[in-house]
Amino acid sequence: MNVSLERTATSTSTGRRFFPAPTLPLAYFAGAHLALALAFAALIVRPDLPGTFHYHPRLVALVHLVTLGWISASILGAFYIVGPLVLGLPFRATRRDAVACLSFWTGTCGMVVGFWSGRYALVGGASLFVLGPLAFIGVRAILALYASRLPRGVSLHVGLAFTNVVAAGLLGLLLAINRLTGKLPWSPLSLAIAHGHFAVLGWATMMIFGVAYRLIPMFLPAAMPRGRGLAASAVLLEVGTLGLTWSLIRDARPAIWVVCVLGAFVTFFVQVRRMVRQRRPRPIELPRHDWSTWQTHVALLYLLVAASLGIWLAVRAAPPAVTWAYGAAGIVGFVAQMVVGIQGRLLPLHAWYRSLGRAHGVPPARSVHRLIEPRLALVVFLLWLVGLPMLMSGLMGQPHLLVALGAASLLGATFVNASHAALVIRRAQPRNDPETQA
């Protein structure tokens, strides 16, 4: 966000319709940090927990702490910021949104406990408390997108992402019911793998791609991309995800659908390259080393690693270590780490507007760029940079020490990231607040 945007926010009352919700995103983010911390803490205490097979109830519980507790909760919380500030959607939080947040966390806790204890009836029942909020927020978002002036390519990504997450949730509910009845003709393992791919590609990746078309130009800064080409990555990713999900359920060859997904990745990177070439002057107060953005760069490298391993798995038999590396690179290395990087830039933006709204138009003493503490962002970046390869190596070769050390590094990164978020909020005080004068 540049200085002119800050002045516009303080001088126009109409623009306050597009202020982000002051508290609800923080409720999602706080719970998300706790879920991620629990997942890494469990691996420190029980580094042998993953075992030699990647599909057993307690590991599935940890995976859902990451995918549902960290990734999905962070996306939902971020949408209450991104919707109004980045996409230009009036997306205010109401009491129904607060109830949806409470329902989401109730359902997530129930699902994790159900998986951990192997009680699939609890998993199925708790999943309804998660599906309800996802559907509620998704319908609100799609209706707002339909009435907006956003480029249709961006709207298509976001709308498909919300549609896909509800469909993925229904597939997960079907999987839980099948574990109780065993009446479906497909194997539980095939359904679980299909469900995971549908959620990661159709929900998280689709949302990241769509929002990135607006966030990247804001953060660089650069010119906003336009044109029909923005929709290409959404169409390719959706077709590829649906085809891949169905082929995984049926244990069929997924090669053609993998090509579609890879085509979506290539199209996305082409658009990013065009944005990078159209840079605009950098804000003076933005820290010289933007470590949160560097974190997103590393996440994109893990996307390339996951894509390469996915091709290997699609065309030929591979040892179990490749499967472990593929899952860790895609879920933790790409999506979970991308969320860390995006949060690092979104939280200062949210904190600045939150303070502005609560001070009745009195702007914070610091600009949005000076809310960031580069040293803490660097620590988060380095702990992820070191910890993730150790965790992946431990999962691939099963040395328990590497699993524990990698998880400890990532747990430390999670605590530092939460501390940084608290500092950003504390720094975003009105000009007349004595704490900001110190």
mmCIF file with all atom_site columns, C-alpha atoms in Angstrom, residues 28 65 123 247 321:
data_model
loop_
_atom_site.group_PDB
_atom_site.id
_atom_site.type_symbol
_atom_site.label_atom_id
_atom_site.label_alt_id
_atom_site.label_comp_id
_atom_site.label_asym_id
_atom_site.label_entity_id
_atom_site.label_seq_id
_atom_site.pdbx_PDB_ins_code
_atom_site.Cartn_x
_atom_site.Cartn_y
_atom_site.Cartn_z
_atom_site.occupancy
_atom_site.B_iso_or_equiv
_atom_site.pdbx_formal_charge
_atom_site.auth_seq_id
_atom_site.auth_comp_id
_atom_site.auth_asym_id
_atom_site.auth_atom_id
_atom_site.pdbx_PDB_model_num
ATOM 1 C CA . TYR A 1 28  ? -8.922  -17.181 12.356  1.00 0.00 ? 28  TYR A CA 1
ATOM 2 C CA . LEU A 1 65  ? -4.182  -29.636 11.515  1.00 0.00 ? 65  LEU A CA 1
ATOM 3 C CA . VAL A 1 123 ? -15.222 -37.023 11.896  1.00 0.00 ? 123 VAL A CA 1
ATOM 4 C CA . SER A 1 247 ? -8.760  -40.695 -12.157 1.00 0.00 ? 247 SER A CA 1
ATOM 5 C CA . ALA A 1 321 ? 10.350  -41.799 -0.196  1.00 0.00 ? 321 ALA A CA 1
#
